[in-house]
Coordinates of C-alpha atoms and ligand atoms in Angstrom, one line a residue:
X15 CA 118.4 107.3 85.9
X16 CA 119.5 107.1 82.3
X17 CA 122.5 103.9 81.7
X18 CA 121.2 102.6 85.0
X19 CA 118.5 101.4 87.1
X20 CA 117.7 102.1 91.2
X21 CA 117.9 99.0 92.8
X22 CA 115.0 100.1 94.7
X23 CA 113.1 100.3 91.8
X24 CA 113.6 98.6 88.9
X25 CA 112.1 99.2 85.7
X26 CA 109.7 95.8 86.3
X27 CA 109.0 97.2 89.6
X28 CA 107.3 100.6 88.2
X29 CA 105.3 98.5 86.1
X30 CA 104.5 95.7 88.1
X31 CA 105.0 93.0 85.8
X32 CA 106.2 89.8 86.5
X33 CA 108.6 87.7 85.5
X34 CA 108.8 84.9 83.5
X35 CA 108.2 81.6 86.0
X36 CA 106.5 77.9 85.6
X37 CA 106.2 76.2 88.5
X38 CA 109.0 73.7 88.2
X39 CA 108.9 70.2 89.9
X40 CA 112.3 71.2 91.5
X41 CA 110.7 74.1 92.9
X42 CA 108.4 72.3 94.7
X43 CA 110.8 69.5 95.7
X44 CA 113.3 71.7 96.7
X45 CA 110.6 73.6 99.2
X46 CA 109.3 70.4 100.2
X47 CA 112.6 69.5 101.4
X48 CA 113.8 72.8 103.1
X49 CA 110.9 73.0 104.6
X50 CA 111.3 69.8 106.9
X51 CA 113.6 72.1 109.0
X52 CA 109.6 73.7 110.0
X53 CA 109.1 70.3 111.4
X54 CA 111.8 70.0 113.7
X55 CA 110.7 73.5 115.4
X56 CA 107.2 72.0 115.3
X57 CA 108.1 68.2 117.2
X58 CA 110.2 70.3 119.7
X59 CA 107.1 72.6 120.6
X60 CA 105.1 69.8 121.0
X61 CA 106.9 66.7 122.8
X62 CA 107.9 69.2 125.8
X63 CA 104.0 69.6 127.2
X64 CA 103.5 66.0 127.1
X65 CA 106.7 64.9 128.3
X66 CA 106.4 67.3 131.2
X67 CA 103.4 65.2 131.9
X68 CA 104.2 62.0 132.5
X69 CA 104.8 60.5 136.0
X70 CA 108.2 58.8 135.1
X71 CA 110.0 61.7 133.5
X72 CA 109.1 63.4 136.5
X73 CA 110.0 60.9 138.8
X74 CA 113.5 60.9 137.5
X75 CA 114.2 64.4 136.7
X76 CA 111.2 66.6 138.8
X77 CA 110.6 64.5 142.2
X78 CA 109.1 67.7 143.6
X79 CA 106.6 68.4 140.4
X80 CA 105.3 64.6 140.7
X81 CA 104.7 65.1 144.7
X82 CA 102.7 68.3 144.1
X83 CA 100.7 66.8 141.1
X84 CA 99.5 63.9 143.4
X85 CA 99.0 66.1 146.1
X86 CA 95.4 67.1 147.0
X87 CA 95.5 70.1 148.3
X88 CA 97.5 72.2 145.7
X89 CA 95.4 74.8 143.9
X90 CA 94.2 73.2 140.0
X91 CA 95.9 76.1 138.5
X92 CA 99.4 75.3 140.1
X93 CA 100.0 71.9 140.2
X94 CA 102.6 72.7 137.5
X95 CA 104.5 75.4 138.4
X96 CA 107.8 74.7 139.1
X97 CA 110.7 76.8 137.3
X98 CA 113.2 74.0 136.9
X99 CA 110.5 72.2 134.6
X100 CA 109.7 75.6 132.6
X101 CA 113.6 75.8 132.2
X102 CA 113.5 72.3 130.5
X103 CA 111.2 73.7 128.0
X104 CA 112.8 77.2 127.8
X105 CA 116.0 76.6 127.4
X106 CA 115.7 75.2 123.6
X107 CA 114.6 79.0 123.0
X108 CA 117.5 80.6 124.7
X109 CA 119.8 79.0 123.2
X110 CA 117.9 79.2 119.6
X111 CA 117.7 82.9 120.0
X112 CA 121.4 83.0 120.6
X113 CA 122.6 81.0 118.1
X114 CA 120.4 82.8 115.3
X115 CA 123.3 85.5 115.2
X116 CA 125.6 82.8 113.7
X117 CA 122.9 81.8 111.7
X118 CA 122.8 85.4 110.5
X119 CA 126.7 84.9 109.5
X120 CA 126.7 81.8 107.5
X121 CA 123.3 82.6 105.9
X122 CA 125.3 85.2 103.9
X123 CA 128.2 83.6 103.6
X124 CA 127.7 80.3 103.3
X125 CA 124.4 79.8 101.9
X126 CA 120.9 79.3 102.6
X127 CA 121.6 75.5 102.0
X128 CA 124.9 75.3 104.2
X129 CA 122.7 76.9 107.3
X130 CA 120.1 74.1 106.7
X131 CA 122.7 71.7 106.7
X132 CA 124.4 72.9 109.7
X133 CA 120.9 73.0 111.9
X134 CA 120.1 69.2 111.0
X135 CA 123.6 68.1 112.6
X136 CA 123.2 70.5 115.8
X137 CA 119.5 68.6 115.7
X138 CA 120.9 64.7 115.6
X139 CA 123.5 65.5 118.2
X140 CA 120.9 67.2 120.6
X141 CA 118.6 63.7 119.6
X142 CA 121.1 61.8 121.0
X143 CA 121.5 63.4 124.3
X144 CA 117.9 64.1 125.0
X145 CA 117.2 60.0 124.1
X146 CA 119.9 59.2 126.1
X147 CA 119.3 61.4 128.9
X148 CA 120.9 59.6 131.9
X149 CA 120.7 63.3 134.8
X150 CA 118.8 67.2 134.3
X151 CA 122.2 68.2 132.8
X152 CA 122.3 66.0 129.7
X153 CA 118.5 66.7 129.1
X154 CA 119.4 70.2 128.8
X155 CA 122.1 70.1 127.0
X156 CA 120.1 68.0 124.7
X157 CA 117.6 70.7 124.3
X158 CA 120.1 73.8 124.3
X159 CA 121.8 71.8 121.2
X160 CA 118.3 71.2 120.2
X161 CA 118.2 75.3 120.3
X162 CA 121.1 75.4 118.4
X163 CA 119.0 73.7 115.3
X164 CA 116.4 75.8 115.9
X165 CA 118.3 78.8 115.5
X166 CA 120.2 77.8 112.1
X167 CA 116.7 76.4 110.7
X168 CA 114.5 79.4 111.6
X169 CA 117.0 81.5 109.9
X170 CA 117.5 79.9 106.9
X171 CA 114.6 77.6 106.1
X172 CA 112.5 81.0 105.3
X173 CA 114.6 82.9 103.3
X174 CA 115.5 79.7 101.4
X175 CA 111.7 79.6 100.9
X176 CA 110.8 82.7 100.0
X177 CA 113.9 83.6 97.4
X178 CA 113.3 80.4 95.5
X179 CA 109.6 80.8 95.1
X180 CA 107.8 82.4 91.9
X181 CA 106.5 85.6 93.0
X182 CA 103.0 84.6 92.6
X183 CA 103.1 81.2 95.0
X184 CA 105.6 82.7 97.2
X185 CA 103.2 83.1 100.3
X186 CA 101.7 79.3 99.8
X187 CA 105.4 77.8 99.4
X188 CA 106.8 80.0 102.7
X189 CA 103.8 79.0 104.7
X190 CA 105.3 75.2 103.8
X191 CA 107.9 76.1 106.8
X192 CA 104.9 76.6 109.2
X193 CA 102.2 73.3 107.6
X194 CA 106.0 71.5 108.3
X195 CA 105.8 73.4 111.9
X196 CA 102.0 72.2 112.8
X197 CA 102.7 69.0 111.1
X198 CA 105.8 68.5 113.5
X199 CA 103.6 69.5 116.9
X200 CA 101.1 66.8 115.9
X201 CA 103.4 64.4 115.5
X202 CA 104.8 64.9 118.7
X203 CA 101.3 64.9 120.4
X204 CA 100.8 61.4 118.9
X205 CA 104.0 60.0 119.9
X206 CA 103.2 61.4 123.3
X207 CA 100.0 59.4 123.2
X208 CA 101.5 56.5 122.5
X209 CA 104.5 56.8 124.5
X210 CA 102.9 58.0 127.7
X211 CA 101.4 54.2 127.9
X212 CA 104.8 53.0 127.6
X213 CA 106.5 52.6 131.1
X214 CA 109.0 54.0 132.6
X215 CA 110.9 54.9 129.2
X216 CA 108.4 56.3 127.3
X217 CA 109.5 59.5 127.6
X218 CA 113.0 58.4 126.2
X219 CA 111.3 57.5 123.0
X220 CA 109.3 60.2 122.8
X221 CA 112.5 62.8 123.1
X222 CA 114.6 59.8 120.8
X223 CA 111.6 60.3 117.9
X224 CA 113.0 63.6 117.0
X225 CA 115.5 61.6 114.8
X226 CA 113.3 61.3 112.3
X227 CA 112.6 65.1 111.5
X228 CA 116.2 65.5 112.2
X229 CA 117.2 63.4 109.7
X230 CA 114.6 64.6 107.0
X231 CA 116.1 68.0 107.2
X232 CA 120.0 66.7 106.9
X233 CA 119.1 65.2 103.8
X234 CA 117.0 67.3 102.3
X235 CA 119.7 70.0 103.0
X236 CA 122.2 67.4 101.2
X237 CA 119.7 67.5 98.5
X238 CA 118.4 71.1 97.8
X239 CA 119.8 73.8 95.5
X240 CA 121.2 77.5 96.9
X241 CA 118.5 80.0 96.4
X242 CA 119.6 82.4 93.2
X243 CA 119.7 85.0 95.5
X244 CA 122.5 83.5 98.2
X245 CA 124.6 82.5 95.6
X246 CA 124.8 85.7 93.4
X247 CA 125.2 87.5 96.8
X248 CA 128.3 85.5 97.6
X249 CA 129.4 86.1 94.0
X250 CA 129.0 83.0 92.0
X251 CA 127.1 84.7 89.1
X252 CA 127.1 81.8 86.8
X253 CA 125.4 79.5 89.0
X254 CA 123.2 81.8 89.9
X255 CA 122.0 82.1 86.6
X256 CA 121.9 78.3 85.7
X257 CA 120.1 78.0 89.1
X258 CA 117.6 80.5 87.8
X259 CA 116.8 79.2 84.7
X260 CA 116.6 75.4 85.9
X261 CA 114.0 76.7 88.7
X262 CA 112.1 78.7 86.9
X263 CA 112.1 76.4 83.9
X264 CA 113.0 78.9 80.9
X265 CA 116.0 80.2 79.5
X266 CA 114.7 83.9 80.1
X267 CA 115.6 85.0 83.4
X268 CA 117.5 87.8 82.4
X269 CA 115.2 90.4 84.1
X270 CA 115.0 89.0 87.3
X271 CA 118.4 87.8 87.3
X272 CA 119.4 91.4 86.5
X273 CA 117.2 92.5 89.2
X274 CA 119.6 90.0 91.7
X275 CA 122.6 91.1 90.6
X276 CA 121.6 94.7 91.1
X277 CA 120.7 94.0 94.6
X278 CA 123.3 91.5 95.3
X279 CA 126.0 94.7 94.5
X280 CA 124.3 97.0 96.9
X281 CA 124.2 93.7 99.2
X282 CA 128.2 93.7 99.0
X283 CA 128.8 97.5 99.5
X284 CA 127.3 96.9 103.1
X285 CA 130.1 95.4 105.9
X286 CA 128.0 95.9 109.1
X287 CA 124.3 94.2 108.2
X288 CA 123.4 94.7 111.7
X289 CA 124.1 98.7 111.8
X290 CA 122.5 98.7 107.9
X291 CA 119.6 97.6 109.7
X292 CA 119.3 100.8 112.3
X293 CA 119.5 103.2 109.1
X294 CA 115.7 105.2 108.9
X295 CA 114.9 103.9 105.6
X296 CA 115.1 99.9 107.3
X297 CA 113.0 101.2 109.8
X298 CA 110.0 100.0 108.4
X299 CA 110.3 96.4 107.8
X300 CA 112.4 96.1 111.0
X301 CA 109.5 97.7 113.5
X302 CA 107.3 94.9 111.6
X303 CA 109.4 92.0 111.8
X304 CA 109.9 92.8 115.8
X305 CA 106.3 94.0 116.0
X306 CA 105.2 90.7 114.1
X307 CA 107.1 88.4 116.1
X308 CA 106.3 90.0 120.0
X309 CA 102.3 89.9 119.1
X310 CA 102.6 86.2 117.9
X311 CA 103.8 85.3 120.8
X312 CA 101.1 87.3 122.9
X313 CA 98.3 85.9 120.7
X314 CA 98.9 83.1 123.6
X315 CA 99.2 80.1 120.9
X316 CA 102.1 78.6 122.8
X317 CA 99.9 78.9 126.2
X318 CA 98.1 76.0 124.0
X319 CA 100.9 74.2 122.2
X320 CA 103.4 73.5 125.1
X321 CA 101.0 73.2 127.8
X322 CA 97.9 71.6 125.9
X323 CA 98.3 68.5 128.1
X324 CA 99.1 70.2 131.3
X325 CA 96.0 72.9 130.7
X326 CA 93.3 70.1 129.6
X327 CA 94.3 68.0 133.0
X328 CA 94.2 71.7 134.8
X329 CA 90.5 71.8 133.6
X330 CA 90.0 68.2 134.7
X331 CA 90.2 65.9 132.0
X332 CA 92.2 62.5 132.9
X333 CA 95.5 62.3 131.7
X334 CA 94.5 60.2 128.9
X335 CA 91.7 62.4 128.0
X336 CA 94.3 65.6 128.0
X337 CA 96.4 64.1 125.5
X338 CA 93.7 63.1 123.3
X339 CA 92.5 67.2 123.2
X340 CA 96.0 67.7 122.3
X341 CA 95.7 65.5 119.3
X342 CA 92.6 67.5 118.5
X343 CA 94.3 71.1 118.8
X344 CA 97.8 69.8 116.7
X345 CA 94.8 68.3 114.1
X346 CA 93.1 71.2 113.5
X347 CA 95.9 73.5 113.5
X348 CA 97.3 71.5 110.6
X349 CA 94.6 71.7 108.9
X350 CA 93.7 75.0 109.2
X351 CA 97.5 76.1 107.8
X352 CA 96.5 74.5 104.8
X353 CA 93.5 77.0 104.5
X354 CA 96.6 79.5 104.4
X355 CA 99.1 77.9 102.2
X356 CA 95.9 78.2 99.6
X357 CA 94.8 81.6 100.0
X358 CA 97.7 83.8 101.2
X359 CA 98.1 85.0 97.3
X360 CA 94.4 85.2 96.7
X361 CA 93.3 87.0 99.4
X362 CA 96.6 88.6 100.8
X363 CA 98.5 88.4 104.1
X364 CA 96.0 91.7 105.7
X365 CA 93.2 90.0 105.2
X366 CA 93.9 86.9 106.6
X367 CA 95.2 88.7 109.6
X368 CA 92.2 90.6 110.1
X369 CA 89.6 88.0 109.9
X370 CA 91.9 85.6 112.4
X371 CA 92.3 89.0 114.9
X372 CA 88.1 88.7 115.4
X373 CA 87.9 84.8 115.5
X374 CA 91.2 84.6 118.4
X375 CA 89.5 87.8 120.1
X376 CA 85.8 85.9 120.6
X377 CA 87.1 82.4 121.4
X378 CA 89.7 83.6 123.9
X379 CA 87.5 86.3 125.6
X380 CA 84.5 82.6 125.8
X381 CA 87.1 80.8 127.5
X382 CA 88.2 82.6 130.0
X383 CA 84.5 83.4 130.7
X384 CA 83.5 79.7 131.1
X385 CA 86.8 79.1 132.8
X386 CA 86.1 81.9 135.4
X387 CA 82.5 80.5 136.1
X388 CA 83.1 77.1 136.2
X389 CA 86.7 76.7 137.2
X390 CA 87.5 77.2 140.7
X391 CA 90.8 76.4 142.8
X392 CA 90.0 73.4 144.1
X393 CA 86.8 71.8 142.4
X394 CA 87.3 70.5 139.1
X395 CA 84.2 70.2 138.3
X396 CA 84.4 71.8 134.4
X397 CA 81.3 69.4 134.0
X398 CA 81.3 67.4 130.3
X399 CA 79.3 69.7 128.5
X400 CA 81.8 72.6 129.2
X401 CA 85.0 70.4 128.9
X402 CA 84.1 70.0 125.2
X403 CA 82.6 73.6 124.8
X404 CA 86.3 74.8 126.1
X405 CA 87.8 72.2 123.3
X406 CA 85.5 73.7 120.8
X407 CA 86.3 77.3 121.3
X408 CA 90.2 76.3 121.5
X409 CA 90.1 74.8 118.3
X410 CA 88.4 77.9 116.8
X411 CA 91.4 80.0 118.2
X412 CA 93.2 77.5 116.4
X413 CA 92.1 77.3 113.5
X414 CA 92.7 80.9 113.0
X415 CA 95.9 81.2 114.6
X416 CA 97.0 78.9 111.9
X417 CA 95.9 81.1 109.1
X418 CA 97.1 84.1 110.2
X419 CA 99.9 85.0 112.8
X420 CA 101.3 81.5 112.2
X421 CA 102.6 81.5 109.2
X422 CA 102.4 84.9 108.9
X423 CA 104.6 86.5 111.1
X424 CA 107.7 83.8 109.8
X425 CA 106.6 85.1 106.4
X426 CA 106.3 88.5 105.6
X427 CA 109.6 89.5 107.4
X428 CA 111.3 86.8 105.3
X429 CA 109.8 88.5 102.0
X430 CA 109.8 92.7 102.9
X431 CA 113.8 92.9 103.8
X432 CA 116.4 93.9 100.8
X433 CA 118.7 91.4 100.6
X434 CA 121.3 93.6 101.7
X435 CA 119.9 93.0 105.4
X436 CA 117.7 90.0 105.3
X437 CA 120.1 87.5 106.6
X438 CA 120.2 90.2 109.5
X439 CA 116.7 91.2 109.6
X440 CA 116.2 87.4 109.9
X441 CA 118.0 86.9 112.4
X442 CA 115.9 89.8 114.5
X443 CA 112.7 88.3 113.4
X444 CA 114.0 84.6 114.8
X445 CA 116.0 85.9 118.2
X446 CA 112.4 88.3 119.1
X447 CA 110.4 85.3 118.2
X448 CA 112.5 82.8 120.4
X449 CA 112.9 85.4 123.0
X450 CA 109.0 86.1 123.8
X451 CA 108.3 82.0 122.9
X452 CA 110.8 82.1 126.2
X453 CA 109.0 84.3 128.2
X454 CA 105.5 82.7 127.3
X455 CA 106.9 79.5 128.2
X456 CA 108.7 80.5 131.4
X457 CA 105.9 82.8 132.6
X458 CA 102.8 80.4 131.6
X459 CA 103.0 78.0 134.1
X460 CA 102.9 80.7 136.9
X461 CA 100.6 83.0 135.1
X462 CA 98.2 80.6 134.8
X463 CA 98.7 79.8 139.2
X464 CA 98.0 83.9 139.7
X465 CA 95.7 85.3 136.5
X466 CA 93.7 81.7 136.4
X467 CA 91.0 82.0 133.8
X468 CA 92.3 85.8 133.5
X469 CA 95.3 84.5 131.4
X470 CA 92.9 84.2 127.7
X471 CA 91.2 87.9 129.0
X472 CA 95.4 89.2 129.0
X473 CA 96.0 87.3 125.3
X474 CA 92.3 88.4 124.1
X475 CA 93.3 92.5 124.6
X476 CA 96.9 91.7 122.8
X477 CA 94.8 90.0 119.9
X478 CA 93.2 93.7 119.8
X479 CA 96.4 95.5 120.0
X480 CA 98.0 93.4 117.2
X481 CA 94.7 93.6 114.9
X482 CA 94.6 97.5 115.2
X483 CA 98.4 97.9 114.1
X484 CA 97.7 95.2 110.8
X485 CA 94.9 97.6 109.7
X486 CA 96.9 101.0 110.3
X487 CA 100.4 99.4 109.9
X488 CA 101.1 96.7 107.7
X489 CA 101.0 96.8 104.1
X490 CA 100.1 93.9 101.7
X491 CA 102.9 92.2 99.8
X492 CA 101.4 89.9 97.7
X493 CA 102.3 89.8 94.8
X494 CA 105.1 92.1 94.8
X495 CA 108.9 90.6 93.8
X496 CA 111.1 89.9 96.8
X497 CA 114.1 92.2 95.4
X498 CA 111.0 95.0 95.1
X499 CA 109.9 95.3 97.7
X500 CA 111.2 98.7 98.3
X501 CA 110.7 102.4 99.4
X502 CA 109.1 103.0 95.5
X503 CA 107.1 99.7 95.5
X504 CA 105.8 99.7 98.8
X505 CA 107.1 101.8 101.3
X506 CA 106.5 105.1 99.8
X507 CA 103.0 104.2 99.0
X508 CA 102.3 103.8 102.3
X509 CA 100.4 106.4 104.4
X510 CA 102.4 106.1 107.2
X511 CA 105.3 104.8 106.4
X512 CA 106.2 106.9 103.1
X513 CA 107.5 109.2 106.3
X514 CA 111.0 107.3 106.9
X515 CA 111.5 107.7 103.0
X516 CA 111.6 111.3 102.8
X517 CA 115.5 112.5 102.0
X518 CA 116.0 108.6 101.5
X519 CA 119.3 108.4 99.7
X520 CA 119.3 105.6 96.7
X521 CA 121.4 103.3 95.8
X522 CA 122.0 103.5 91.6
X523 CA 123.6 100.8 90.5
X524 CA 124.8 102.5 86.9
X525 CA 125.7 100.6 83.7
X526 CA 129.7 100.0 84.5
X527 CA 128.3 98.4 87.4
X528 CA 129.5 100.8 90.1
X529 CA 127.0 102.4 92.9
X530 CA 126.0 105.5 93.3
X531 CA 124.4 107.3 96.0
X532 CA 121.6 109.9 95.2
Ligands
LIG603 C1 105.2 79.8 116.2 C2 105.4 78.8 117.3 C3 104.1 78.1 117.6 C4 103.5 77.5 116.3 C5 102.2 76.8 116.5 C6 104.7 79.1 115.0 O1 104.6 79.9 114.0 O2 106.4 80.5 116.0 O3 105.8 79.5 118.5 O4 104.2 77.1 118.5 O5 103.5 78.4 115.3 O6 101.7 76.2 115.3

């Protein structure tokens, strides 16, 4: 490797030192600001469950929903299920799982920041129409431009994120994207609260408040910085380099600057990301990323977020009442992501992922039990001490939701793909993610009407599933640079993995700068 260095490997990445970084204020502002893009994803996932449970949105866009939730005789467990009203609430993630592969495009070549930019106007046009809503179409045009935002803002907001960070608080600042996320759904659970006394408009405002997170993330995206990383890759060395040295607050950025440029060459040599992506040695962080994404989504969380309101009036509670255990779940799932943002690079993403895997197994397997006692088709007689014992163990799948899959799974596939195929691998991790947040939300409503109580027993053995392949499967990447996280650094090391790396051909960027395969 003499007059050279492997990208895969540099000569920090052997020793495992880390670069020079001080955790700048413009660091921190800059995440701050990207972030906001979290919170959008977050007020979207929330206002839905509410909305879908007023009388007077139904009344003007569900007749049939409103008739069979006044109705008597319908079963408890499917008062709601109607497939026009989960196709309100889906179609944000159809169209966000679509749009991601544009995403994917201007990520790379226009910039982390552009992307961000481009999500906040799909958001404020898709305000507009939803707040203005005058017939079904314009709703869901609203929310498929809605989608739209989703896509560019999932895609960029965590790569943004993670490039920018200093190694060492690079979990805590990514997991910003999801506190901005939980932060957004209890938002929107308030707003519903207040709105849903607010007749007959107060759905309007509730769908019209999305301005505000819409707007946060257009400016901040006026704001922000390019990432280092996005703008070497697009060739603007230079700025790269003053970027670098302004965020990191020293003049000495040479090594990991270096470390950029090397990858940002291999980056260039590849013309099809997407087929890059197939190639054995990508298997790796590509079965994760999917992996990660699909067993988020079965951990059931959105079975809680979306349909909060509509499961706590399923169980019983007053309308009122249903909201007001929505506030509770959006509170403690906030707060609980903040448990994260501090530990991530103490204790490492396994761990975290682990300890959550018991705590979601025990609460989910306690609620379906009491459910399945108490809760029968027609009574609902849930009684008051069992109401609050079924709050009580949803908040404790919560809480550990929050610290684990949550920010997780938008994490470490932001942080383990070489550049050459993150905007790509991004792009996978936020279409699978959008695509099984889809099928949740179009399948909840009528799972819940056949499995009843069964529905947490069905999440409870995925939270198994997922919890075995974090112990055998994933390694820990705290700690480890994001342009080294590579076959040498981690992949290699890996009992299991080390497999696809076998014959691996390396790229070797030598000193006159041109690449060589070994
Ligand atoms: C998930 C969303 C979910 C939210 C709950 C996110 O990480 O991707 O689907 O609604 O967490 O906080």
């Amino acid at each position: 490797m003499a007059g050279g260095f492997s990208v895969s490997a540099s000569a920090s990445a052997s020793s495992g030192t880390e670069f020079e970084a001080k955790i700048t204020p413009i660091v921190i502002i800059s995440c701050i600001m990207a972030a906001t893009g979290g919170l959008m994803f977050g007020y979207d996932v929330g206002i839905s469950g509410g909305v879908t449970s007023m009388d007077d949105f139904l009344r003007e866009f569900f007749p049939t929903v409103l008739k069979k939730k006044h109705e008597d005789k319908e079963s408890n467990y499917c008062k709601y299920d109607n497939q026009g009203l989960q196709l309100f609430t889906s179609s944000l993630y159809l169209a966000g799982l679509t749009a991601t592969f544009f995403a994917s495009y201007t990520t790379r070549r226009l910039g982390r920041r552009l992307t961000m930019l481009i999500a906040g106007v799909f958001f404020i046009v898709g305000v507009i129409f939803n707040g203005a809503a005058q017939n079904l179409t314009m709703l869901i045009i609203g929310r498929i431009l809605l989608g739209c935002g989703v896509g560019f803002a999932n895609q960029a907001v965590p790569l943004f994120l993670s490039e920018i960070a200093p190694t060492r608080i690079r979990g805590g600042l990514n997991i910003l994207f999801q506190l901005n996320v939980t932060i957004g759904i209890l938002f929107a659970n308030l707003v519903n609260y207040g709105t849903a006394k607010i007749h007959p408009w107060g759905w309007r405002l509730s769908l019209s408040l999305a301005g505000i997170p819409a707007g946060l993330l257009t400016l901040g995206a006026l704001f922000v910085v390019d990432t280092p990383n996005s703008l070497i890759e697009r060739g603007r060395l230079e700025d790269g380099k003053a970027v670098l040295k302004k965020i990191r607050g020293t003049d000495n950025v040479e090594p990991e600057f270096n470390e950029i440029v090397a990858a940002s060459r291999v980056a260039q040599e590849v013309k099809h990301p997407f087929r890059n992506l197939l190639q054995r040695r990508n298997r790796p962080q590509l079965v994760i990323a999917v992996l990660l994404q699909i067993f988020q989504q079965f951990a059931g969380i959105n079975a809680i977020m979306f349909y909060a309101p509509v499961l706590f009036n399923t169980l019983g509670f007053q309308s009122d009442a249903s909201l007001y255990s929505a506030v509770i779940t959006g509170a403690v799932n906030l707060l609980a992501t903040l448990v994260s943002v501090y530990s991530v690079d103490r204790v490492g993403r396994r761990m975290l992922l682990l300890e959550a895997g018991v705590q979601m197994f025990l609460s989910q397997v306690a609620i379906a039990v009491v459910l399945g006692i108490k809760v029968t088709d027609r009574s609902d007689n849930l009684g008051h001490g069992w109401a609050i014992m079924v709050v009580v163990m949803v908040c404790i799948y919560v809480s550990s939701f929050a610290w684990s899959w949550g920010p997780l799974a938008w994490l470490i596939p932001s942080e383990t793909f070489p550049l050459e195929t993150r905007s790509a691998g991004q792009s996978i991790t936020v279409c699978v993610n959008l695509l099984f947040t889809f099928v949740i939300a179009q399948a909840f409503l009528s799972m819940l009407c056949h499995l009843k109580y069964a529905i947490f027993a069905f999440f409870s053995a995925w939270v198994v599933v997922m919890s075995l392949f974090v112990l055998f499967f994933l390694p820990e990447t705290k700690n480890v640079p994001i342009e080294e996280m590579t076959a040498e650094r981690v992949w290699k090391q890996h009992w299991f993995w080390q497999r696809f790396m076998d014959g691996d051909n390396h790229h070797i960027v030598n000193s006159a700068g041109k690449i060589n395969t070994v």
